């Protein structure tokens, strides 16, 4: 009987905590997102006068919004441990970031682990499924200049044309540095069976923890944002790409990120919102490739991407067997780094969001009273 009461008490506490978390996040969205939009509306004259300053301010506020999402997981004990290359030294250089995709929680994980990577978060562009456009954060992503891509053969060719046009229009004009995409084109659980059938038909590697990547978006990004050299790779020589100090160098890196969840149980957005899972450490492995090593011709790039995802398969298999990623070549032990967020900084951002929400409510109420 005592055991039953104890279990019921724990269940009640989990439910109460979930309700409180959901209520806070709902209010948080109601004050933060409209405030972001209203601040930018107020700053439209600055956009005309000096667009670089406008997009700098927008980027700072965008980073704060992503930090708020990160704080929802942080206070529930959902943290990140990092492995592999340290990407912070190249945070000011342009890079294409390819990530494996297991669940909706992958985006939240990226929002968290990139917070301490300099200006990356405020200068990054996301490629995500068009469904995300209709979520609470969709309006923010639209304003920021992220690209929403529709999946399926019927839309593929048109979407790649739209992507190129989007990059030409927004990537440089808004001073973007990193562009993040999920080359698998969908969640692991949804694509695994189809990917394995395709691999068997075409004598490709059988993958379990990832799926075979799709070429389209990666190919367009490399062709659009990097200069092609005679050997078919994307140029990385500053003397050829940057004749003056004021010109951009173009893509300098491809960053291969591999997300691993303990016991292969992905975190989803519902877990981040309600916090019903016990504290969990998500592991992220980085590997950097200089852009000159990345082929840009379709066939060679396909082989290169397949090789990266075969490596991801091996990394994840090792992690699920041992609880850690394998050491880099030539080293005996793999070293990890605990990614941390400053609680005081998170509190200041949240305080600013709620203060802004109250201020804008008062302003709009005053305007309404004056008009009516």
mmCIF file of C-alpha atoms in Angstrom, residues 114-369:
data_model
loop_
_atom_site.group_PDB
_atom_site.id
_atom_site.type_symbol
_atom_site.label_atom_id
_atom_site.label_comp_id
_atom_site.label_asym_id
_atom_site.label_seq_id
_atom_site.Cartn_x
_atom_site.Cartn_y
_atom_site.Cartn_z
ATOM 1 C CA UNK A 114 25.538 26.244 -30.328
ATOM 2 C CA UNK A 115 24.785 28.948 -27.753
ATOM 3 C CA UNK A 116 28.416 29.152 -26.600
ATOM 4 C CA UNK A 117 29.902 29.185 -30.129
ATOM 5 C CA UNK A 118 30.411 32.929 -30.516
ATOM 6 C CA UNK A 119 28.118 34.635 -33.022
ATOM 7 C CA UNK A 120 27.060 31.383 -34.692
ATOM 8 C CA UNK A 121 23.452 31.347 -33.465
ATOM 9 C CA UNK A 122 22.617 34.887 -34.485
ATOM 10 C CA UNK A 123 24.315 34.509 -37.899
ATOM 11 C CA UNK A 124 23.053 31.063 -38.828
ATOM 12 C CA UNK A 125 20.444 29.996 -41.373
ATOM 13 C CA UNK A 126 18.328 26.870 -40.861
ATOM 14 C CA UNK A 127 16.901 24.547 -43.478
ATOM 15 C CA UNK A 128 13.868 22.786 -42.039
ATOM 16 C CA UNK A 129 10.662 21.036 -43.011
ATOM 17 C CA UNK A 130 7.908 23.381 -44.197
ATOM 18 C CA UNK A 131 5.607 22.123 -41.405
ATOM 19 C CA UNK A 132 7.771 24.050 -38.929
ATOM 20 C CA UNK A 133 6.541 27.255 -40.577
ATOM 21 C CA UNK A 134 3.145 26.718 -38.933
ATOM 22 C CA UNK A 135 4.464 26.321 -35.380
ATOM 23 C CA UNK A 136 4.718 29.074 -32.773
ATOM 24 C CA UNK A 137 8.340 29.700 -33.810
ATOM 25 C CA UNK A 138 7.595 29.721 -37.536
ATOM 26 C CA UNK A 139 7.042 33.489 -37.750
ATOM 27 C CA UNK A 140 10.401 34.128 -36.067
ATOM 28 C CA UNK A 141 12.169 31.831 -38.541
ATOM 29 C CA UNK A 142 10.442 33.526 -41.469
ATOM 30 C CA UNK A 143 11.629 36.942 -40.302
ATOM 31 C CA UNK A 144 15.142 35.634 -39.604
ATOM 32 C CA UNK A 145 15.359 34.263 -43.153
ATOM 33 C CA UNK A 146 15.377 30.499 -42.605
ATOM 34 C CA UNK A 147 14.319 28.268 -45.492
ATOM 35 C CA UNK A 148 11.359 25.880 -45.283
ATOM 36 C CA UNK A 149 11.647 22.963 -47.658
ATOM 37 C CA UNK A 150 8.837 20.675 -48.809
ATOM 38 C CA UNK A 151 9.660 16.971 -48.950
ATOM 39 C CA UNK A 152 8.644 14.538 -51.685
ATOM 40 C CA UNK A 153 9.467 13.868 -55.327
ATOM 41 C CA UNK A 154 6.660 16.124 -56.562
ATOM 42 C CA UNK A 155 8.281 19.181 -54.949
ATOM 43 C CA UNK A 156 12.002 18.300 -55.081
ATOM 44 C CA UNK A 157 13.134 20.109 -58.241
ATOM 45 C CA UNK A 158 11.147 23.276 -57.542
ATOM 46 C CA UNK A 159 12.348 23.371 -53.945
ATOM 47 C CA UNK A 160 15.989 23.304 -55.014
ATOM 48 C CA UNK A 161 15.371 26.239 -57.366
ATOM 49 C CA UNK A 162 13.651 28.114 -54.535
ATOM 50 C CA UNK A 163 16.565 27.295 -52.225
ATOM 51 C CA UNK A 164 19.110 28.778 -54.623
ATOM 52 C CA UNK A 165 17.010 31.915 -55.018
ATOM 53 C CA UNK A 166 16.658 32.166 -51.238
ATOM 54 C CA UNK A 167 20.420 31.857 -50.682
ATOM 55 C CA UNK A 168 21.154 34.461 -53.353
ATOM 56 C CA UNK A 169 18.676 36.862 -51.810
ATOM 57 C CA UNK A 170 19.200 36.448 -48.063
ATOM 58 C CA UNK A 171 22.420 34.630 -47.132
ATOM 59 C CA UNK A 172 24.939 37.382 -47.855
ATOM 60 C CA UNK A 173 22.635 40.369 -47.444
ATOM 61 C CA UNK A 174 21.910 39.304 -43.853
ATOM 62 C CA UNK A 175 25.524 38.349 -43.096
ATOM 63 C CA UNK A 176 24.883 34.668 -42.458
ATOM 64 C CA UNK A 177 27.856 32.458 -41.545
ATOM 65 C CA UNK A 178 26.634 28.919 -40.811
ATOM 66 C CA UNK A 179 23.875 27.083 -42.663
ATOM 67 C CA UNK A 180 22.393 24.034 -40.914
ATOM 68 C CA UNK A 181 20.603 21.169 -42.667
ATOM 69 C CA UNK A 182 19.518 17.574 -42.095
ATOM 70 C CA UNK A 183 20.540 15.713 -45.282
ATOM 71 C CA UNK A 184 18.523 12.595 -44.408
ATOM 72 C CA UNK A 185 15.371 14.545 -45.251
ATOM 73 C CA UNK A 186 13.282 13.237 -42.350
ATOM 74 C CA UNK A 187 13.288 11.448 -39.008
ATOM 75 C CA UNK A 188 15.224 8.184 -38.661
ATOM 76 C CA UNK A 189 12.181 6.140 -37.629
ATOM 77 C CA UNK A 190 10.258 7.278 -40.717
ATOM 78 C CA UNK A 191 12.998 6.877 -43.308
ATOM 79 C CA UNK A 192 15.011 3.871 -42.077
ATOM 80 C CA UNK A 193 13.063 1.122 -43.844
ATOM 81 C CA UNK A 194 12.904 2.995 -47.169
ATOM 82 C CA UNK A 195 16.599 3.850 -46.938
ATOM 83 C CA UNK A 196 17.563 0.239 -46.265
ATOM 84 C CA UNK A 197 15.516 -0.991 -49.237
ATOM 85 C CA UNK A 198 17.186 1.611 -51.459
ATOM 86 C CA UNK A 199 20.612 0.597 -50.143
ATOM 87 C CA UNK A 200 19.940 -3.091 -50.820
ATOM 88 C CA UNK A 201 18.723 -2.367 -54.344
ATOM 89 C CA UNK A 202 21.802 -0.286 -55.213
ATOM 90 C CA UNK A 203 24.419 -2.327 -53.267
ATOM 91 C CA UNK A 204 24.997 0.465 -50.742
ATOM 92 C CA UNK A 205 25.882 0.084 -47.046
ATOM 93 C CA UNK A 206 23.125 -1.154 -44.738
ATOM 94 C CA UNK A 207 22.587 1.525 -42.082
ATOM 95 C CA UNK A 208 20.645 1.190 -38.829
ATOM 96 C CA UNK A 209 21.363 4.301 -36.748
ATOM 97 C CA UNK A 210 21.197 6.769 -39.673
ATOM 98 C CA UNK A 211 19.770 6.744 -43.189
ATOM 99 C CA UNK A 212 21.364 7.477 -46.537
ATOM 100 C CA UNK A 213 21.532 11.251 -47.100
ATOM 101 C CA UNK A 214 19.926 13.083 -49.989
ATOM 102 C CA UNK A 215 22.092 15.153 -52.277
ATOM 103 C CA UNK A 216 19.901 18.051 -53.406
ATOM 104 C CA UNK A 217 20.148 20.754 -50.739
ATOM 105 C CA UNK A 218 23.838 20.104 -49.992
ATOM 106 C CA UNK A 219 24.683 20.329 -53.681
ATOM 107 C CA UNK A 220 22.823 23.627 -54.129
ATOM 108 C CA UNK A 221 24.465 25.142 -51.034
ATOM 109 C CA UNK A 222 27.981 24.192 -52.113
ATOM 110 C CA UNK A 223 27.431 25.406 -55.684
ATOM 111 C CA UNK A 224 25.840 28.680 -54.565
ATOM 112 C CA UNK A 225 27.995 29.664 -51.593
ATOM 113 C CA UNK A 226 31.404 28.387 -52.660
ATOM 114 C CA UNK A 227 33.680 28.974 -55.666
ATOM 115 C CA UNK A 228 34.326 25.893 -57.778
ATOM 116 C CA UNK A 229 37.906 24.946 -58.616
ATOM 117 C CA UNK A 230 39.242 22.981 -61.574
ATOM 118 C CA UNK A 231 39.493 19.763 -59.556
ATOM 119 C CA UNK A 232 35.741 19.782 -58.887
ATOM 120 C CA UNK A 233 36.016 20.793 -55.245
ATOM 121 C CA UNK A 234 34.857 23.998 -53.615
ATOM 122 C CA UNK A 235 37.673 26.520 -53.394
ATOM 123 C CA UNK A 236 39.144 27.346 -50.025
ATOM 124 C CA UNK A 237 42.114 29.488 -51.058
ATOM 125 C CA UNK A 238 41.604 33.012 -49.737
ATOM 126 C CA UNK A 239 43.842 34.485 -52.447
ATOM 127 C CA UNK A 240 41.481 33.182 -55.133
ATOM 128 C CA UNK A 241 38.182 33.805 -53.350
ATOM 129 C CA UNK A 242 38.924 37.065 -51.603
ATOM 130 C CA UNK A 243 40.761 39.641 -53.663
ATOM 131 C CA UNK A 244 40.011 42.392 -51.187
ATOM 132 C CA UNK A 245 39.606 42.427 -47.421
ATOM 133 C CA UNK A 246 36.003 43.529 -47.745
ATOM 134 C CA UNK A 247 34.843 40.560 -49.848
ATOM 135 C CA UNK A 248 33.526 37.371 -48.323
ATOM 136 C CA UNK A 249 35.584 34.204 -48.593
ATOM 137 C CA UNK A 250 32.587 31.942 -49.070
ATOM 138 C CA UNK A 251 32.193 28.562 -47.404
ATOM 139 C CA UNK A 252 35.349 27.500 -45.604
ATOM 140 C CA UNK A 253 34.197 24.360 -43.772
ATOM 141 C CA UNK A 254 31.748 21.502 -43.680
ATOM 142 C CA UNK A 255 30.976 20.588 -40.073
ATOM 143 C CA UNK A 256 29.669 17.069 -39.557
ATOM 144 C CA UNK A 257 27.620 16.859 -36.340
ATOM 145 C CA UNK A 258 26.395 13.559 -34.939
ATOM 146 C CA UNK A 259 23.755 13.602 -32.190
ATOM 147 C CA UNK A 260 23.526 10.573 -29.900
ATOM 148 C CA UNK A 261 20.957 9.925 -27.181
ATOM 149 C CA UNK A 262 21.515 7.494 -24.292
ATOM 150 C CA UNK A 263 20.125 4.026 -25.070
ATOM 151 C CA UNK A 264 19.155 5.318 -28.540
ATOM 152 C CA UNK A 265 16.064 7.018 -27.067
ATOM 153 C CA UNK A 266 15.709 10.364 -28.855
ATOM 154 C CA UNK A 267 14.426 13.434 -27.049
ATOM 155 C CA UNK A 268 11.379 15.022 -28.668
ATOM 156 C CA UNK A 269 9.894 18.485 -28.315
ATOM 157 C CA UNK A 270 7.185 17.137 -25.980
ATOM 158 C CA UNK A 271 9.897 16.008 -23.559
ATOM 159 C CA UNK A 272 11.463 19.487 -23.637
ATOM 160 C CA UNK A 273 8.109 21.096 -22.954
ATOM 161 C CA UNK A 274 6.757 18.841 -20.222
ATOM 162 C CA UNK A 275 10.050 17.614 -18.710
ATOM 163 C CA UNK A 276 8.696 14.187 -17.788
ATOM 164 C CA UNK A 277 11.954 12.357 -18.558
ATOM 165 C CA UNK A 278 14.618 12.252 -15.828
ATOM 166 C CA UNK A 279 17.727 14.449 -16.377
ATOM 167 C CA UNK A 280 19.407 13.302 -19.591
ATOM 168 C CA UNK A 281 22.759 14.024 -21.233
ATOM 169 C CA UNK A 282 22.679 14.287 -25.030
ATOM 170 C CA UNK A 283 26.022 13.689 -26.750
ATOM 171 C CA UNK A 284 27.153 15.638 -29.813
ATOM 172 C CA UNK A 285 30.206 14.718 -31.893
ATOM 173 C CA UNK A 286 31.857 17.267 -34.234
ATOM 174 C CA UNK A 287 34.160 16.702 -37.174
ATOM 175 C CA UNK A 288 35.413 19.528 -39.385
ATOM 176 C CA UNK A 289 36.325 19.235 -43.075
ATOM 177 C CA UNK A 290 38.086 22.059 -44.953
ATOM 178 C CA UNK A 291 35.933 23.013 -47.908
ATOM 179 C CA UNK A 292 38.734 22.234 -50.383
ATOM 180 C CA UNK A 293 38.361 18.544 -49.432
ATOM 181 C CA UNK A 294 34.670 18.493 -50.341
ATOM 182 C CA UNK A 295 33.770 17.647 -53.961
ATOM 183 C CA UNK A 296 31.008 19.668 -55.594
ATOM 184 C CA UNK A 297 30.187 17.541 -58.642
ATOM 185 C CA UNK A 298 27.020 15.537 -58.048
ATOM 186 C CA UNK A 299 28.386 11.986 -58.270
ATOM 187 C CA UNK A 300 31.511 12.665 -56.213
ATOM 188 C CA UNK A 301 29.546 14.640 -53.619
ATOM 189 C CA UNK A 302 27.031 11.799 -53.298
ATOM 190 C CA UNK A 303 29.852 9.359 -52.546
ATOM 191 C CA UNK A 304 31.371 11.821 -50.079
ATOM 192 C CA UNK A 305 28.068 12.288 -48.221
ATOM 193 C CA UNK A 306 27.456 8.541 -48.122
ATOM 194 C CA UNK A 307 30.897 8.088 -46.594
ATOM 195 C CA UNK A 308 30.100 10.669 -43.898
ATOM 196 C CA UNK A 309 26.918 8.853 -42.928
ATOM 197 C CA UNK A 310 28.670 5.492 -42.878
ATOM 198 C CA UNK A 311 31.082 7.100 -40.419
ATOM 199 C CA UNK A 312 28.101 8.376 -38.415
ATOM 200 C CA UNK A 313 26.758 4.827 -38.303
ATOM 201 C CA UNK A 314 30.077 3.611 -36.891
ATOM 202 C CA UNK A 315 30.234 6.466 -34.375
ATOM 203 C CA UNK A 316 26.723 5.785 -33.119
ATOM 204 C CA UNK A 317 27.251 2.012 -32.981
ATOM 205 C CA UNK A 318 30.345 2.576 -30.835
ATOM 206 C CA UNK A 319 28.487 5.040 -28.612
ATOM 207 C CA UNK A 320 25.522 2.725 -28.023
ATOM 208 C CA UNK A 321 27.905 -0.132 -27.182
ATOM 209 C CA UNK A 322 30.269 1.787 -24.895
ATOM 210 C CA UNK A 323 28.569 5.019 -23.833
ATOM 211 C CA UNK A 324 31.241 7.168 -25.475
ATOM 212 C CA UNK A 325 32.485 8.058 -28.932
ATOM 213 C CA UNK A 326 35.694 6.448 -30.244
ATOM 214 C CA UNK A 327 38.961 8.373 -29.891
ATOM 215 C CA UNK A 328 40.326 10.272 -32.905
ATOM 216 C CA UNK A 329 42.812 8.418 -35.086
ATOM 217 C CA UNK A 330 46.200 8.221 -33.393
ATOM 218 C CA UNK A 331 44.830 8.823 -29.879
ATOM 219 C CA UNK A 332 44.099 6.288 -27.149
ATOM 220 C CA UNK A 333 41.220 8.065 -25.448
ATOM 221 C CA UNK A 334 38.380 10.314 -26.578
ATOM 222 C CA UNK A 335 37.978 13.494 -24.553
ATOM 223 C CA UNK A 336 34.592 15.052 -23.899
ATOM 224 C CA UNK A 337 33.583 18.611 -22.986
ATOM 225 C CA UNK A 338 30.573 19.526 -20.894
ATOM 226 C CA UNK A 339 28.605 22.257 -22.619
ATOM 227 C CA UNK A 340 27.352 24.806 -20.065
ATOM 228 C CA UNK A 341 24.954 27.737 -20.019
ATOM 229 C CA UNK A 342 25.168 30.652 -17.608
ATOM 230 C CA UNK A 343 22.021 30.579 -15.388
ATOM 231 C CA UNK A 344 22.357 34.303 -14.653
ATOM 232 C CA UNK A 345 22.431 35.090 -18.380
ATOM 233 C CA UNK A 346 19.340 32.932 -18.955
ATOM 234 C CA UNK A 347 17.530 34.696 -16.102
ATOM 235 C CA UNK A 348 18.402 38.114 -17.549
ATOM 236 C CA UNK A 349 17.085 37.125 -20.980
ATOM 237 C CA UNK A 350 13.852 35.773 -19.532
ATOM 238 C CA UNK A 351 13.435 38.900 -17.396
ATOM 239 C CA UNK A 352 13.945 41.096 -20.460
ATOM 240 C CA UNK A 353 11.339 39.074 -22.373
ATOM 241 C CA UNK A 354 8.693 39.444 -19.666
ATOM 242 C CA UNK A 355 9.520 43.139 -19.144
ATOM 243 C CA UNK A 356 9.245 43.686 -22.911
ATOM 244 C CA UNK A 357 5.938 41.851 -23.009
ATOM 245 C CA UNK A 358 4.537 44.067 -20.246
ATOM 246 C CA UNK A 359 5.874 47.211 -21.941
ATOM 247 C CA UNK A 360 4.352 46.364 -25.328
ATOM 248 C CA UNK A 361 1.054 45.403 -23.712
ATOM 249 C CA UNK A 362 0.947 48.796 -21.978
ATOM 250 C CA UNK A 363 1.865 50.645 -25.181
ATOM 251 C CA UNK A 364 -0.745 48.845 -27.277
ATOM 252 C CA UNK A 365 -3.376 49.274 -24.584
ATOM 253 C CA UNK A 366 -2.656 53.014 -24.469
ATOM 254 C CA UNK A 367 -2.888 53.292 -28.272
ATOM 255 C CA UNK A 368 -6.161 51.363 -28.247
ATOM 256 C CA UNK A 369 -7.614 53.641 -25.551
#
